[in-house]
Short mmCIF file of C-alpha atoms in Angstrom, two decimals:
data_model
loop_
_atom_site.label_atom_id
_atom_site.label_comp_id
_atom_site.label_asym_id
_atom_site.label_seq_id
_atom_site.Cartn_x
_atom_site.Cartn_y
_atom_site.Cartn_z
CA MET G 1 28.52 183.61 170.66
CA SER G 2 30.19 181.04 168.43
CA ALA G 3 31.07 181.96 164.86
CA LEU G 4 29.03 178.88 163.88
CA ALA G 5 25.73 180.18 165.31
CA GLY G 6 23.11 180.23 162.56
CA LYS G 7 25.52 178.79 159.96
CA ARG G 8 24.56 175.86 157.74
CA ILE G 9 27.24 173.21 157.45
CA LEU G 10 27.17 170.27 155.06
CA LEU G 11 29.03 167.33 156.58
CA ILE G 12 30.30 164.65 154.19
CA ILE G 13 31.09 161.49 156.17
CA GLY G 14 33.65 159.29 154.44
CA GLY G 15 34.17 155.56 154.70
CA GLY G 16 36.80 155.07 157.38
CA ILE G 17 36.94 153.74 160.92
CA ALA G 18 37.16 157.35 162.15
CA ALA G 19 33.59 157.90 160.93
CA TYR G 20 32.42 157.15 164.46
CA LYS G 21 33.91 160.51 165.56
CA CYS G 22 31.42 162.29 163.33
CA LEU G 23 28.64 161.49 165.78
CA ASP G 24 30.41 163.63 168.37
CA LEU G 25 31.34 166.21 165.72
CA ILE G 26 27.67 166.69 164.83
CA ARG G 27 26.84 167.18 168.50
CA ARG G 28 29.63 169.74 168.94
CA LEU G 29 28.56 171.71 165.87
CA LYS G 30 24.95 171.81 166.99
CA GLU G 31 25.99 172.90 170.51
CA ARG G 32 27.42 176.01 168.85
CA GLY G 33 24.21 176.76 166.97
CA ALA G 34 25.13 175.36 163.57
CA GLY G 35 22.69 173.48 161.38
CA VAL G 36 24.19 170.24 160.06
CA THR G 37 23.14 168.48 156.86
CA PRO G 38 24.78 165.02 156.66
CA VAL G 39 25.85 163.34 153.45
CA MET G 40 27.09 159.77 153.84
CA THR G 41 29.06 157.83 151.27
CA ARG G 42 28.15 154.20 150.71
CA ALA G 43 31.28 153.12 152.57
CA ALA G 44 30.48 155.39 155.54
CA ALA G 45 27.31 153.38 156.19
CA GLU G 46 29.54 150.38 156.89
CA PHE G 47 30.92 152.17 159.97
CA VAL G 48 28.02 154.27 161.33
CA THR G 49 24.31 154.01 160.63
CA PRO G 50 22.30 156.69 158.84
CA LEU G 51 19.75 156.38 161.66
CA SER G 52 22.31 157.50 164.28
CA VAL G 53 23.64 160.30 162.10
CA GLY G 54 20.19 161.61 161.21
CA ALA G 55 18.99 161.48 164.81
CA LEU G 56 21.92 163.53 166.09
CA ALA G 57 21.76 166.01 163.22
CA ALA G 58 17.94 166.27 163.46
CA ASN G 59 18.05 166.30 159.69
CA ARG G 60 17.69 164.02 156.74
CA VAL G 61 20.75 162.02 155.69
CA TYR G 62 21.58 162.24 151.97
CA SER G 63 23.49 159.51 150.20
CA ASP G 64 22.25 158.79 146.66
CA LEU G 65 23.24 160.88 143.65
CA PHE G 66 20.42 159.32 141.63
CA ASP G 67 17.62 159.66 144.16
CA ARG G 68 14.48 160.30 142.06
CA GLU G 69 12.86 162.65 144.58
CA ASP G 70 15.94 164.72 145.38
CA GLU G 71 17.24 165.03 141.85
CA GLN G 72 13.96 166.39 140.44
CA ASP G 73 15.33 169.79 141.49
CA VAL G 74 18.99 168.85 140.86
CA GLY G 75 19.52 168.09 144.53
CA HIS G 76 23.31 167.89 144.48
CA ILE G 77 23.49 171.48 143.22
CA ARG G 78 20.99 172.64 145.81
CA LEU G 79 22.94 170.97 148.60
CA ALA G 80 26.16 172.48 147.30
CA ARG G 81 24.75 176.01 147.24
CA GLU G 82 22.67 176.11 150.43
CA HIS G 83 25.53 175.70 152.87
CA GLY G 84 28.22 178.09 154.05
CA LEU G 85 30.84 175.40 154.66
CA VAL G 86 31.46 171.84 153.49
CA VAL G 87 33.29 169.59 155.95
CA VAL G 88 34.65 166.19 154.86
CA ALA G 89 35.37 163.92 157.83
CA PRO G 90 36.92 161.48 157.63
CA ALA G 91 38.56 162.45 154.34
CA THR G 92 39.95 159.16 153.07
CA ALA G 93 42.83 158.81 150.64
CA ASP G 94 40.28 157.78 148.03
CA ARG G 95 38.10 160.86 148.59
CA MET G 96 41.10 163.17 148.37
CA ALA G 97 42.24 161.47 145.16
CA ARG G 98 38.78 161.76 143.61
CA LEU G 99 38.49 165.47 144.33
CA ALA G 100 42.07 166.16 143.20
CA GLY G 101 41.20 164.41 139.93
CA GLY G 102 37.88 166.23 139.52
CA LEU G 103 35.76 163.07 139.76
CA ALA G 104 32.06 163.20 140.64
CA GLU G 105 31.01 159.55 140.70
CA ASP G 106 28.76 159.87 143.75
CA LEU G 107 26.73 162.49 145.60
CA ALA G 108 29.67 163.61 147.76
CA GLY G 109 31.89 164.09 144.72
CA ALA G 110 29.22 166.03 142.81
CA ILE G 111 28.67 168.35 145.77
CA LEU G 112 32.38 168.99 146.20
CA LEU G 113 32.73 169.98 142.55
CA ALA G 114 29.60 172.14 142.58
CA THR G 115 30.04 174.01 145.84
CA ARG G 116 31.23 177.59 146.01
CA ALA G 117 31.59 177.40 149.79
CA PRO G 118 34.90 176.76 151.59
CA VAL G 119 35.82 173.09 151.89
CA LEU G 120 37.46 171.75 155.07
CA MET G 121 38.90 168.23 155.00
CA ALA G 122 39.92 166.14 158.02
CA PRO G 123 42.16 163.39 156.56
CA ALA G 124 42.22 159.95 158.19
CA MET G 125 44.19 156.98 156.91
CA ASN G 126 47.02 154.59 157.64
CA PRO G 127 50.42 156.36 157.92
CA ALA G 128 51.73 154.48 154.87
CA MET G 129 48.82 155.79 152.82
CA TRP G 130 49.34 159.34 154.14
CA GLU G 131 53.03 159.25 153.19
CA HIS G 132 52.46 157.70 149.76
CA PRO G 133 53.67 160.00 146.95
CA ALA G 134 50.22 159.91 145.32
CA THR G 135 48.56 161.19 148.50
CA ARG G 136 51.21 163.90 148.87
CA ARG G 137 50.57 165.01 145.29
CA ASN G 138 46.82 165.07 145.89
CA LEU G 139 47.29 167.03 149.11
CA ALA G 140 49.36 169.64 147.30
CA ARG G 141 46.86 169.90 144.44
CA LEU G 142 43.91 170.30 146.78
CA GLY G 143 45.77 172.96 148.71
CA GLU G 144 46.40 174.85 145.49
CA ASP G 145 42.66 174.58 144.75
CA GLY G 146 41.84 176.25 148.06
CA VAL G 147 40.81 173.23 150.14
CA ARG G 148 41.58 173.70 153.85
CA PHE G 149 42.82 170.88 156.08
CA VAL G 150 42.76 170.06 159.77
CA GLY G 151 45.06 167.25 160.88
CA PRO G 152 45.87 164.47 160.60
CA GLY G 153 47.37 163.85 164.01
CA THR G 154 49.88 161.36 165.32
CA GLY G 155 48.90 158.29 167.33
CA GLU G 156 47.88 154.65 167.36
CA MET G 157 46.06 153.30 164.34
CA ALA G 158 43.18 150.85 164.17
CA GLU G 159 45.66 148.32 162.77
CA LYS G 160 47.32 146.47 165.64
CA GLY G 161 50.80 147.71 166.44
CA GLU G 162 50.80 150.57 163.93
CA ALA G 163 51.27 154.21 164.82
CA GLY G 164 52.21 157.43 163.04
CA VAL G 165 50.66 160.37 161.26
CA GLY G 166 47.17 159.60 159.99
CA ARG G 167 44.68 159.89 162.87
CA MET G 168 41.69 162.08 162.13
CA ALA G 169 41.62 165.35 164.06
CA GLU G 170 39.43 165.29 167.14
CA PRO G 171 35.92 166.80 166.84
CA LEU G 172 36.80 169.92 168.82
CA GLU G 173 39.82 170.52 166.56
CA ILE G 174 37.54 170.33 163.51
CA VAL G 175 35.06 172.68 165.17
CA ALA G 176 37.86 175.19 165.87
CA ALA G 177 39.01 174.99 162.25
CA ALA G 178 35.43 175.56 161.04
CA GLU G 179 35.07 178.57 163.34
CA ALA G 180 38.33 180.01 162.03
CA ILE G 181 37.10 179.72 158.44
CA LEU G 182 33.66 181.20 159.09
CA SER G 183 34.68 184.05 161.40
CA PRO G 184 36.38 187.14 160.00
CA LYS G 185 39.91 187.43 161.35
CA GLU G 186 42.17 190.38 161.85
CA ARG G 187 45.16 190.03 159.55
CA PRO G 188 47.66 192.47 161.03
CA LEU G 189 50.57 191.08 159.03
CA ALA G 190 48.84 191.34 155.64
CA GLY G 191 51.26 192.59 153.00
CA LEU G 192 54.35 191.42 154.89
CA SER G 193 56.59 188.46 154.10
CA ALA G 194 58.09 186.04 156.60
CA VAL G 195 60.61 183.20 156.53
CA VAL G 196 60.54 180.51 159.23
CA THR G 197 62.91 177.61 159.82
CA SER G 198 61.75 174.39 161.45
CA GLY G 199 62.81 170.90 162.44
CA PRO G 200 66.28 169.36 162.78
CA THR G 201 69.06 169.13 160.25
CA HIS G 202 70.70 165.85 159.25
CA GLU G 203 74.46 166.01 158.76
CA PRO G 204 75.67 162.87 156.93
CA ILE G 205 78.52 160.77 158.31
CA ASP G 206 78.34 158.13 155.58
CA PRO G 207 75.56 156.94 153.23
CA VAL G 208 73.54 155.43 156.13
CA ARG G 209 74.40 157.50 159.24
CA TYR G 210 74.01 161.13 160.21
CA ILE G 211 74.24 163.60 163.10
CA ALA G 212 70.81 164.90 164.16
CA ASN G 213 68.67 165.83 167.17
CA ARG G 214 65.20 165.18 168.58
CA SER G 215 63.41 168.23 167.14
CA SER G 216 59.97 167.30 165.77
CA GLY G 217 59.36 170.58 163.93
CA ARG G 218 56.00 171.10 165.70
CA GLN G 219 56.85 174.55 167.05
CA GLY G 220 58.32 175.85 163.80
CA HIS G 221 55.45 174.53 161.70
CA ALA G 222 52.93 176.02 164.15
CA ILE G 223 54.64 179.42 163.93
CA ALA G 224 54.57 179.32 160.13
CA ALA G 225 50.82 178.58 160.26
CA ALA G 226 50.20 181.34 162.84
CA LEU G 227 52.01 183.95 160.74
CA ARG G 228 50.02 182.78 157.71
CA ASP G 229 46.78 183.19 159.65
CA ALA G 230 47.89 186.70 160.64
CA GLY G 231 48.12 187.55 156.94
CA ALA G 232 51.83 187.18 156.21
CA ASP G 233 53.18 185.59 153.03
CA VAL G 234 55.20 182.78 154.64
CA THR G 235 58.09 180.67 153.40
CA LEU G 236 58.86 177.68 155.65
CA VAL G 237 62.32 176.12 155.36
CA SER G 238 61.97 172.70 156.95
CA GLY G 239 64.48 170.07 157.89
CA PRO G 240 63.46 166.38 157.85
CA VAL G 241 60.19 165.99 159.81
CA THR G 242 57.16 163.69 159.67
CA LEU G 243 54.64 166.54 159.87
CA PRO G 244 52.42 167.54 156.94
CA ASP G 245 53.28 170.84 155.27
CA PRO G 246 51.12 173.71 156.54
CA GLN G 247 48.57 174.67 153.90
CA GLY G 248 48.88 178.10 152.33
CA VAL G 249 52.62 178.25 153.07
CA SER G 250 55.50 177.96 150.60
CA VAL G 251 57.67 175.09 151.88
CA ARG G 252 61.28 174.32 151.02
CA HIS G 253 62.56 170.96 152.24
CA VAL G 254 66.23 170.65 153.14
CA GLU G 255 68.49 168.15 154.91
CA THR G 256 71.65 169.91 156.08
CA ALA G 257 72.52 173.20 157.77
CA ALA G 258 74.25 174.43 154.62
CA GLU G 259 71.14 173.67 152.55
CA MET G 260 68.96 175.44 155.13
CA LEU G 261 71.08 178.60 155.05
CA SER G 262 71.04 178.60 151.25
CA ALA G 263 67.22 178.25 151.21
CA VAL G 264 66.81 181.05 153.77
CA GLU G 265 69.06 183.42 151.78
CA ALA G 266 67.08 182.56 148.64
CA SER G 267 63.91 183.64 150.50
CA LEU G 268 65.25 187.15 151.17
CA PRO G 269 64.29 189.93 151.21
CA ALA G 270 61.66 189.36 153.89
CA ASP G 271 60.06 191.55 156.54
CA ILE G 272 60.14 188.92 159.31
CA ALA G 273 62.45 185.99 160.03
CA VAL G 274 61.85 183.44 162.80
CA PHE G 275 64.57 180.83 163.28
CA VAL G 276 63.08 177.87 165.14
CA ALA G 277 65.03 175.01 163.57
CA ALA G 278 67.38 173.03 165.81
CA VAL G 279 70.35 173.27 163.48
CA ALA G 280 73.24 170.89 164.11
CA ASP G 281 76.25 172.87 165.31
CA TRP G 282 78.71 170.48 163.71
CA ARG G 283 79.07 168.25 160.70
CA VAL G 284 81.62 165.61 159.79
CA ALA G 285 84.55 167.35 158.13
CA ALA G 286 84.89 164.63 155.49
CA GLU G 287 81.75 162.61 154.77
CA SER G 288 82.53 159.02 153.81
CA LEU G 289 81.12 157.96 150.46
CA ARG G 290 81.07 154.35 151.66
CA LYS G 291 79.52 152.85 154.78
CA ILE G 292 82.03 152.91 157.61
CA LYS G 293 82.57 149.32 158.78
CA LYS G 294 83.53 147.97 162.17
CA THR G 295 87.18 146.95 162.39
CA ALA G 296 89.46 145.37 164.94
CA GLU G 297 91.01 148.80 165.43
CA GLY G 298 87.87 150.04 167.21
CA PRO G 299 85.54 152.99 166.52
CA PRO G 300 86.63 155.43 163.82
CA SER G 301 87.79 158.92 164.68
CA LEU G 302 85.38 161.51 163.29
CA ALA G 303 86.80 164.98 162.68
CA LEU G 304 84.07 167.61 163.05
CA ALA G 305 83.69 170.98 161.33
CA GLU G 306 81.49 173.84 162.48
CA ASN G 307 78.26 174.43 160.57
CA PRO G 308 77.21 177.91 159.42
CA ASP G 309 75.33 179.90 162.08
CA ILE G 310 72.09 180.72 160.28
CA LEU G 311 70.73 183.15 162.88
CA ALA G 312 74.01 185.11 163.10
CA THR G 313 74.41 185.13 159.33
CA ILE G 314 70.96 186.60 158.73
CA GLY G 315 71.16 188.85 161.79
CA HIS G 316 74.12 190.63 160.18
CA HIS G 317 73.09 190.11 156.54
CA ALA G 318 73.01 192.85 153.93
CA LYS G 319 69.37 191.87 153.32
CA ARG G 320 68.58 191.51 157.03
CA PRO G 321 64.80 191.32 157.63
CA GLY G 322 63.26 194.13 159.65
CA LEU G 323 62.50 191.77 162.54
CA VAL G 324 64.72 188.79 163.38
CA VAL G 325 63.65 186.30 166.06
CA GLY G 326 65.70 183.32 167.19
CA PHE G 327 65.22 180.38 169.56
CA ALA G 328 67.57 179.30 172.31
CA ALA G 329 67.14 175.65 173.27
CA GLU G 330 69.15 175.26 176.48
CA THR G 331 69.62 172.83 179.36
CA ASP G 332 71.63 175.19 181.62
CA ASP G 333 71.85 178.94 182.34
CA LEU G 334 68.80 179.57 180.16
CA LEU G 335 68.51 183.35 180.44
CA ALA G 336 72.26 184.04 180.44
CA ASN G 337 72.72 182.02 177.26
CA ALA G 338 69.69 183.64 175.64
CA ARG G 339 70.94 187.18 176.40
CA ASN G 340 74.37 186.27 175.04
CA LYS G 341 72.78 184.90 171.89
CA LEU G 342 70.68 188.05 171.47
CA GLU G 343 73.76 190.29 171.50
CA ARG G 344 76.12 188.14 169.45
CA LYS G 345 73.77 187.13 166.68
CA GLY G 346 72.07 190.40 165.81
CA ALA G 347 68.57 189.25 166.76
CA ASP G 348 65.72 191.47 167.94
CA ALA G 349 64.34 188.76 170.24
CA ILE G 350 65.24 185.31 171.50
CA LEU G 351 62.63 182.80 172.58
CA ALA G 352 64.37 180.78 175.28
CA ASN G 353 63.12 177.35 176.27
CA ASP G 354 64.49 174.66 178.55
CA VAL G 355 64.92 171.43 176.61
CA SER G 356 66.10 169.27 179.50
CA PRO G 357 64.76 165.71 179.01
CA GLU G 358 62.41 165.91 181.99
CA GLY G 359 60.58 168.87 180.41
CA GLY G 360 59.54 166.95 177.28
CA VAL G 361 59.79 170.02 175.04
CA MET G 362 61.84 168.37 172.28
CA GLY G 363 59.31 166.30 170.37
CA GLY G 364 56.49 167.19 172.76
CA SER G 365 53.28 169.16 172.26
CA ASP G 366 53.81 171.92 174.87
CA ASN G 367 56.38 174.65 175.40
CA THR G 368 57.35 177.08 178.17
CA ILE G 369 58.95 180.19 176.71
CA ARG G 370 60.79 183.23 177.99
CA LEU G 371 60.86 186.06 175.46
CA VAL G 372 64.19 187.88 175.77
CA THR G 373 64.71 191.31 174.20
CA ALA G 374 66.92 194.31 174.89
CA ASP G 375 64.06 195.62 177.04
CA GLY G 376 63.98 192.63 179.37
CA VAL G 377 62.40 189.19 179.82
CA GLU G 378 58.74 188.33 179.30
CA GLU G 379 57.76 185.02 180.87
CA TRP G 380 55.03 183.05 179.11
CA PRO G 381 53.04 180.30 180.82
CA LYS G 382 53.23 176.71 179.65
CA LEU G 383 51.30 176.61 176.37
CA ALA G 384 50.48 174.13 173.65
CA LYS G 385 52.85 174.82 170.78
CA ASP G 386 50.00 176.07 168.57
CA ALA G 387 48.99 178.53 171.30
CA ALA G 388 52.60 179.66 171.75
CA ALA G 389 52.80 180.24 168.01
CA GLY G 390 49.68 182.40 168.09
CA ARG G 391 51.05 184.42 170.97
CA LEU G 392 54.30 185.00 169.07
CA ALA G 393 52.40 186.15 165.98
CA GLY G 394 50.54 188.65 168.16
CA TRP G 395 53.81 189.88 169.70
CA ILE G 396 55.35 190.31 166.24
CA ALA G 397 52.36 192.36 165.07
CA ALA G 398 52.57 194.56 168.16
CA ARG G 399 56.34 194.95 167.81
CA LEU G 400 56.08 196.05 164.19
CA GLY G 401 53.38 198.55 165.13
CA ARG G 402 52.74 201.18 162.48
CA SER G 403 54.89 199.40 159.93
CA VAL G 404 52.23 196.69 159.71
CA ARG G 405 49.97 197.27 156.73
CA LYS G 406 46.38 196.54 157.67
#
């Protein structure tokens, strides 16, 4: 039985092109036994009709804060209190800004301020709007206020030729997020702290160029979220990525390997450390303060220096976490290199994955992992990176055993 069976969900439909997905979202929620009460903003009615929404929800559609009949019994308060979850989809930049600022200029805003139920937002907007500093501030404020988020995803936009982060999560993703909020979860890592690294590092050559790699940060960010969901207090040290920060996680943004190591050491002591970041092995020994120009003498000679080895440093650190997990991204001799890394770097486990171009792991959405420990090799099937992260969180909980505080 779904965790949504018998639950009453208030769905606020915002004014964006992604509003059409809410018709399918209503159907998916009702399939799982949830009752859906729709609230449409004035702008939402420009994209989908109240008739379609009401027919699918088998319920009245609310839209007017000053409706004489509804407000005789202070309808916005009643709607806010009668539901176990409020979902906002699509959550536009404007709606996020209004809630972050505490505005209640319409029925949706009044409900969001009055509700005591969890609020789940599914943002949807143009990538430029999502990346705007104002939206980032509002996202952080809403997260501090306890609002949960699902998405946005990456893909093509309604605007011709535009793509990036900003697509509303698909209906089944929103349903899964709602189920996670409304179903009690085991939190085997409650009371423990974890530090996770994610993404690439950028090692500057001159003011406009740098050494980097193709890491998207998806796996590291997913692991940080999975450890959070398992109850851990998580610090994520992230290199430059285009992903949104996981909610409920303390995030430290860095650029270089040296900055990443410094941020990790500042996060100690910790019970768990998972090093997922694809850290550049080398940096330019002497970064140019001016842009290097082409000359008749040909390409410049770049002297390289070795970057600090973050996994080895923490694996042998005076404040070494109780459990240290590293990643081995290899194109050849996968298991041999992973075993060597396990021994040399003081790790308890190495997650080995083949990052050959044909596999599509770097920057992709799936991963095939071999878990290497002193006890042997555990082969995992090909999994979505979120699923792989959940499996790792379960392995960590099992590995810690009695030391995990329930």
